[in-house]
Coordinates of C-alpha atoms and ligand atoms in Angstrom, one line a residue:
X1445 CA 0.0 0.0 0.0
X1446 CA 1.6 3.3 -1.1
X1447 CA 0.7 6.0 1.3
X1448 CA 2.0 9.1 3.1
X1449 CA 1.1 11.2 6.1
X1450 CA 1.9 14.9 5.8
X1451 CA 1.4 17.8 8.1
X1452 CA 1.4 21.3 6.6
X1453 CA 2.0 24.2 9.0
X1454 CA 0.1 27.4 8.2
X1455 CA 0.0 30.7 10.1
X1456 CA -3.7 30.7 9.2
X1457 CA -5.9 28.2 7.4
X1458 CA -6.1 28.6 3.6
X1459 CA -9.5 29.8 2.3
X1460 CA -11.6 27.5 0.1
X1461 CA -10.5 28.0 -3.5
X1462 CA -12.9 29.7 -5.9
X1463 CA -12.5 27.1 -8.6
X1464 CA -13.7 24.4 -6.4
X1465 CA -17.3 23.4 -7.1
X1466 CA -19.3 20.5 -6.0
X1467 CA -19.7 17.8 -8.6
X1468 CA -22.0 15.9 -6.3
X1469 CA -21.1 12.3 -5.5
X1470 CA -19.2 11.8 -8.7
X1471 CA -16.2 10.6 -6.8
X1472 CA -18.3 7.5 -5.9
X1473 CA -17.4 6.4 -9.4
X1474 CA -13.7 6.7 -9.0
X1475 CA -12.0 3.7 -10.6
X1476 CA -10.2 2.4 -7.5
X1477 CA -13.6 2.5 -5.7
X1478 CA -15.2 0.7 -8.6
X1479 CA -12.3 -1.6 -9.3
X1480 CA -12.3 -0.7 -13.0
X1481 CA -9.5 -2.3 -15.0
X1482 CA -8.0 0.8 -16.7
X1483 CA -7.4 4.5 -16.1
X1484 CA -10.5 6.6 -17.1
X1485 CA -9.8 9.7 -19.2
X1486 CA -10.4 12.1 -16.4
X1487 CA -7.4 10.6 -14.5
X1488 CA -5.1 10.7 -17.5
X1489 CA -2.6 13.7 -17.3
X1490 CA -1.0 15.5 -20.3
X1491 CA 2.1 13.8 -21.7
X1492 CA 4.1 17.0 -21.0
X1493 CA 3.5 16.4 -17.2
X1494 CA 4.2 12.7 -17.2
X1495 CA 7.9 12.9 -16.8
X1496 CA 9.7 10.1 -15.0
X1497 CA 12.4 11.0 -12.5
X1498 CA 15.6 9.0 -12.8
X1499 CA 18.0 10.9 -10.6
X1500 CA 17.8 11.3 -6.8
X1501 CA 17.4 14.7 -5.2
X1502 CA 20.3 14.0 -2.8
X1503 CA 18.8 16.4 -0.3
X1504 CA 20.6 16.9 3.0
X1505 CA 19.9 14.4 5.8
X1506 CA 19.8 16.6 9.0
X1507 CA 20.4 14.9 12.4
X1508 CA 18.4 16.9 14.9
X1509 CA 19.8 15.0 17.9
X1510 CA 22.5 17.5 18.6
X1511 CA 20.1 20.4 18.4
X1512 CA 17.7 18.9 20.9
X1513 CA 20.6 18.1 23.3
X1514 CA 21.9 21.7 23.1
X1515 CA 25.1 20.8 21.2
X1516 CA 26.1 24.1 19.6
X1517 CA 28.5 22.6 17.1
X1518 CA 25.9 20.0 15.9
X1519 CA 23.3 22.8 15.8
X1520 CA 25.5 24.9 13.5
X1521 CA 26.0 21.9 11.3
X1522 CA 22.3 21.3 11.1
X1523 CA 21.7 25.0 10.3
X1524 CA 24.3 25.0 7.5
X1525 CA 22.7 21.9 5.9
X1526 CA 19.2 23.5 6.1
X1527 CA 20.4 26.8 4.8
X1528 CA 22.0 25.1 1.8
X1529 CA 18.8 23.1 1.1
X1530 CA 16.6 26.2 1.3
X1531 CA 18.9 28.2 -1.0
X1532 CA 18.4 25.4 -3.5
X1533 CA 15.1 23.5 -3.6
X1534 CA 13.8 23.8 0.0
X1535 CA 13.8 20.1 0.8
X1536 CA 15.7 18.2 3.4
X1537 CA 15.1 15.1 5.6
X1538 CA 15.5 15.0 9.4
X1539 CA 16.5 12.1 11.6
X1540 CA 16.5 11.8 15.4
X1541 CA 13.5 14.2 15.2
X1542 CA 12.1 13.0 18.6
X1543 CA 8.9 11.4 17.2
X1544 CA 8.3 8.0 18.7
X1545 CA 8.5 5.4 15.9
X1546 CA 5.7 3.5 17.6
X1547 CA 3.4 6.5 17.1
X1548 CA 4.3 6.7 13.4
X1549 CA 3.6 2.9 13.2
X1550 CA 0.2 3.4 14.9
X1551 CA -0.6 6.3 12.6
X1552 CA -0.1 4.1 9.5
X1553 CA -2.0 1.2 11.2
X1554 CA -5.1 3.4 11.7
X1555 CA -4.7 5.0 8.2
X1556 CA -4.5 1.6 6.6
X1557 CA -7.6 0.5 8.5
X1558 CA -9.5 3.6 7.4
X1559 CA -8.7 3.4 3.7
X1560 CA -9.7 -0.4 3.7
X1561 CA -13.2 0.6 4.9
X1562 CA -16.1 0.2 2.5
X1563 CA -16.8 3.5 0.6
X1564 CA -20.1 3.9 2.5
X1565 CA -18.1 4.1 5.8
X1566 CA -15.4 6.5 4.4
X1567 CA -18.2 8.7 3.0
X1568 CA -19.4 9.4 6.6
X1569 CA -16.4 11.7 6.7
X1570 CA -16.9 13.0 3.2
X1571 CA -15.4 16.5 2.5
X1572 CA -18.2 18.9 2.0
X1573 CA -18.1 21.9 -0.4
X1574 CA -16.4 24.9 1.2
X1575 CA -14.7 22.6 3.8
X1576 CA -11.0 21.7 3.8
X1577 CA -11.5 18.6 6.0
X1578 CA -12.8 15.2 5.4
X1579 CA -12.5 12.2 3.0
X1580 CA -12.0 12.7 -0.7
X1581 CA -11.8 10.1 -3.4
X1582 CA -9.5 11.7 -6.1
X1583 CA -11.1 15.1 -5.4
X1584 CA -13.6 14.1 -8.0
X1585 CA -16.2 16.2 -6.1
X1586 CA -14.0 19.3 -6.9
X1587 CA -12.4 18.7 -10.3
X1588 CA -13.5 17.0 -13.5
X1589 CA -10.1 16.3 -15.2
X1590 CA -6.5 15.6 -14.3
X1591 CA -7.8 13.9 -11.2
X1592 CA -5.2 12.6 -8.7
X1593 CA -5.1 8.8 -8.3
X1594 CA -5.5 8.8 -4.5
X1595 CA -7.8 8.9 -1.6
X1596 CA -7.2 11.5 1.0
X1597 CA -8.3 12.1 4.6
X1598 CA -7.6 15.7 5.7
X1599 CA -8.3 17.3 9.0
X1600 CA -7.1 20.4 10.9
X1601 CA -5.0 20.7 14.0
X1602 CA -4.4 23.6 16.4
X1603 CA -3.3 23.5 20.0
X1604 CA -6.3 24.0 22.3
X1605 CA -6.3 23.8 26.0
X1606 CA -10.0 23.2 26.0
X1607 CA -10.4 20.3 23.6
X1608 CA -8.5 17.7 21.5
X1609 CA -9.7 18.9 18.1
X1610 CA -8.4 15.9 16.2
X1611 CA -10.0 13.4 18.5
X1612 CA -13.3 15.4 18.2
X1613 CA -13.0 15.3 14.4
X1614 CA -12.9 11.5 14.3
X1615 CA -15.6 10.9 16.9
X1616 CA -18.0 13.4 15.4
X1617 CA -17.5 12.3 11.8
X1618 CA -16.9 8.6 12.1
X1619 CA -18.3 7.7 15.5
X1620 CA -17.0 6.3 18.8
X1621 CA -15.5 3.3 17.0
X1622 CA -12.8 5.7 15.8
X1623 CA -12.1 7.3 19.1
X1624 CA -8.7 5.5 19.4
X1625 CA -7.8 6.6 15.8
X1626 CA -8.5 10.2 16.9
X1627 CA -6.3 9.7 20.0
X1628 CA -3.4 8.5 17.8
X1629 CA -3.7 11.3 15.3
X1630 CA -4.1 13.9 18.1
X1631 CA -0.8 12.7 19.5
X1632 CA 0.7 12.6 15.9
X1633 CA -0.3 16.2 15.2
X1634 CA 1.1 17.3 18.5
X1635 CA 4.4 15.6 17.8
X1636 CA 4.5 17.2 14.3
X1637 CA 3.9 20.6 15.9
X1638 CA 7.0 20.1 18.1
X1639 CA 9.1 19.1 15.1
X1640 CA 7.8 22.1 13.1
X1641 CA 8.7 24.5 15.9
X1642 CA 12.2 23.0 16.2
X1643 CA 12.7 23.4 12.4
X1644 CA 11.4 27.0 12.7
X1645 CA 14.2 27.7 15.3
X1646 CA 16.8 26.3 12.9
X1647 CA 15.4 28.2 10.0
X1648 CA 15.6 31.4 12.0
X1649 CA 19.2 30.8 12.9
X1650 CA 20.0 30.1 9.2
X1651 CA 18.4 33.4 8.2
X1652 CA 20.3 35.4 10.9
X1653 CA 17.1 36.5 12.8
X1654 CA 16.4 35.9 16.5
X1655 CA 16.3 32.1 17.0
X1656 CA 12.8 32.2 18.5
X1657 CA 11.4 34.7 15.9
X1658 CA 9.5 32.1 13.7
X1659 CA 8.9 29.7 16.7
X1660 CA 6.9 32.5 18.4
X1661 CA 5.2 33.5 15.1
X1662 CA 3.9 30.0 14.5
X1663 CA 3.3 29.0 18.1
X1664 CA -0.4 29.6 17.8
X1665 CA -0.5 28.5 14.1
X1666 CA -2.7 25.7 12.7
X1667 CA -1.8 22.8 10.5
X1668 CA -3.5 20.6 7.9
X1669 CA -3.0 16.9 8.4
X1670 CA -3.3 14.8 5.3
X1671 CA -3.3 11.0 5.0
X1672 CA -2.8 10.1 1.4
X1673 CA -3.5 6.5 0.1
X1674 CA -2.3 5.8 -3.5
X1675 CA -4.2 2.6 -4.7
X1676 CA -2.5 0.3 -7.1
X1677 CA -2.8 1.6 -10.7
X1678 CA -2.7 -0.7 -13.7
X1679 CA -1.3 2.1 -15.9
X1680 CA 0.8 4.2 -13.6
X1681 CA 2.5 6.0 -16.6
X1682 CA -0.8 7.7 -17.4
X1683 CA -1.7 9.1 -13.9
X1684 CA -0.4 11.0 -10.9
X1685 CA -1.0 10.2 -7.3
X1686 CA -0.7 13.9 -6.6
X1687 CA -0.1 16.3 -9.5
X1688 CA 2.7 18.8 -9.8
X1689 CA 2.3 21.6 -7.3
X1690 CA 4.0 24.0 -4.9
X1691 CA 2.8 23.9 -1.2
X1692 CA 1.0 27.1 -0.5
X1693 CA 1.7 26.7 3.2
X1694 CA 4.7 27.5 5.3
X1695 CA 6.2 24.1 6.2
X1696 CA 5.4 20.6 5.2
X1697 CA 6.5 17.5 7.3
X1698 CA 5.9 14.3 5.4
X1699 CA 6.4 10.7 6.4
X1700 CA 6.3 8.5 3.3
X1701 CA 6.1 4.7 3.3
X1702 CA 8.9 2.7 1.7
X1703 CA 7.2 2.4 -1.7
X1704 CA 8.7 5.7 -2.9
X1705 CA 7.3 8.0 -5.6
X1706 CA 7.8 11.4 -4.1
X1707 CA 9.4 13.6 -6.7
X1708 CA 10.7 17.2 -6.5
X1709 CA 11.5 19.5 -9.5
X1710 CA 14.9 20.9 -8.7
X1711 CA 17.7 22.3 -11.0
X1712 CA 15.4 21.8 -14.0
X1713 CA 14.7 18.1 -13.5
X1714 CA 12.3 15.9 -11.6
X1715 CA 14.2 14.0 -8.9
X1716 CA 13.3 11.2 -6.5
X1717 CA 13.2 11.6 -2.8
X1718 CA 14.5 8.4 -1.3
X1719 CA 12.2 7.0 1.5
X1720 CA 13.9 6.6 4.8
X1721 CA 11.8 4.9 7.5
X1722 CA 13.5 6.8 10.4
X1723 CA 13.3 10.2 8.7
X1724 CA 10.7 12.9 8.0
X1725 CA 10.8 14.8 4.7
X1726 CA 10.7 18.6 5.3
X1727 CA 10.0 21.3 2.8
X1728 CA 9.4 25.0 3.1
X1729 CA 6.3 26.3 1.4
X1730 CA 5.4 29.4 -0.5
X1731 CA 4.2 31.4 2.5
X1732 CA 7.5 30.8 4.3
X1733 CA 9.5 31.7 1.2
X1734 CA 7.6 35.0 0.9
X1735 CA 7.9 35.9 4.6
X1736 CA 11.6 35.0 5.0
Ligands
LIG104 C1 -3.4 23.7 1.2 C2 -3.4 22.6 0.5 C3 -4.2 22.3 -0.7 C4 -3.6 21.0 -1.2 C5 -3.2 20.3 0.1 C6 -2.5 21.5 0.8 C7 -1.1 21.7 0.1 C8 -1.1 21.3 -1.3 C9 -2.4 21.3 -2.1 C10 -2.5 20.2 -3.2 C11 -1.9 18.9 -2.7 C12 -1.8 20.6 -4.5 C13 -2.1 19.6 -5.6 C14 -3.7 19.6 -5.9 C15 -4.4 19.2 -4.6 C16 -5.9 19.4 -4.9 C17 -4.2 17.7 -4.3 O1 -3.8 16.9 -5.2 O2 -4.5 17.3 -3.1 C18 -4.0 20.1 -3.4 C19 -4.5 20.0 -2.0 C20 -6.0 20.4 -1.9 O3 -6.4 21.4 -2.6 O4 -6.8 19.7 -1.2
LIG105 O1 1.9 12.0 -0.7 C1 2.9 12.6 -0.9 O2 4.0 12.1 -1.0 C2 2.9 14.1 -1.2 C3 1.4 14.6 -1.1 C4 1.3 16.1 -1.1 O3 2.1 16.8 -1.8 C5 0.2 16.7 -0.4 O4 -0.7 16.0 0.0 O5 0.2 18.0 -0.3

């Protein structure tokens, strides 16, 4: 099963895009939900987009262990690797990030269980027009061509002393049977926030501003959690799991499974980002590039 879990830090939640309109329940007819044998025309992308990456991005692998333990030399080394990455393509991977591997494993376990559910169950969390959160099959309720070959479950996170917003999302949309799923993803989102704020401190140092400048700015920020499931495709050369795009957010933290397939356009070529089970893939987004 090819899948990824990404958290996108935003200073404020993006507004619903104007071009999104409700195509009704058309996504009920997505091929992977209907087990059709070929790729329907609305999932086929233009040949100019379907470029296969052969080279690796060779992005820096940044060990955060020294930063977390207060080792100034290791912190400076991490800062230099991050600075070099951000001056180039904005991607790097981090290890010793402090996220419990058992939590990551549980997040995948619950995600696998969700996407294996019958469509009728998944549709209980269906993304509704004007809403960023919920289940989507290929975004077929929003777009009518160049559909991504994926199912996505998205939900929002922000720190709240009064209530665990992620737990509440799962209980209110999917019922008490998903309470434990909500607990796992609440913990996952909280862990990703900690990683994001650590990265923001290193980014600040790399830019020569006060080390806590961005950490304080994003302290009360929100994030978009996205679980992406990419079903097997009989003609993968015709489709995209997720089409070419820039992240309109500030920071993306992605854990990809070991199937691979994440590609980045850098130095005029699409390049593969090698999956590393112990690492998180980090990229700065448009709103950070603008603000930096
Ligand atoms: C704010 C966002 C909108 C998308 C998810 C996040 C960051 C990237 C965006 C997206 C992945 C870009 C490609 C198209 C998209 C529709 C998708 O394939 O999921 C985009 C996401 C979205 O609009 O839901
Ligand atoms: O699933 C991935 O590897 C990337 C997905 C992505 O770019 C997104 O969901 O914003």
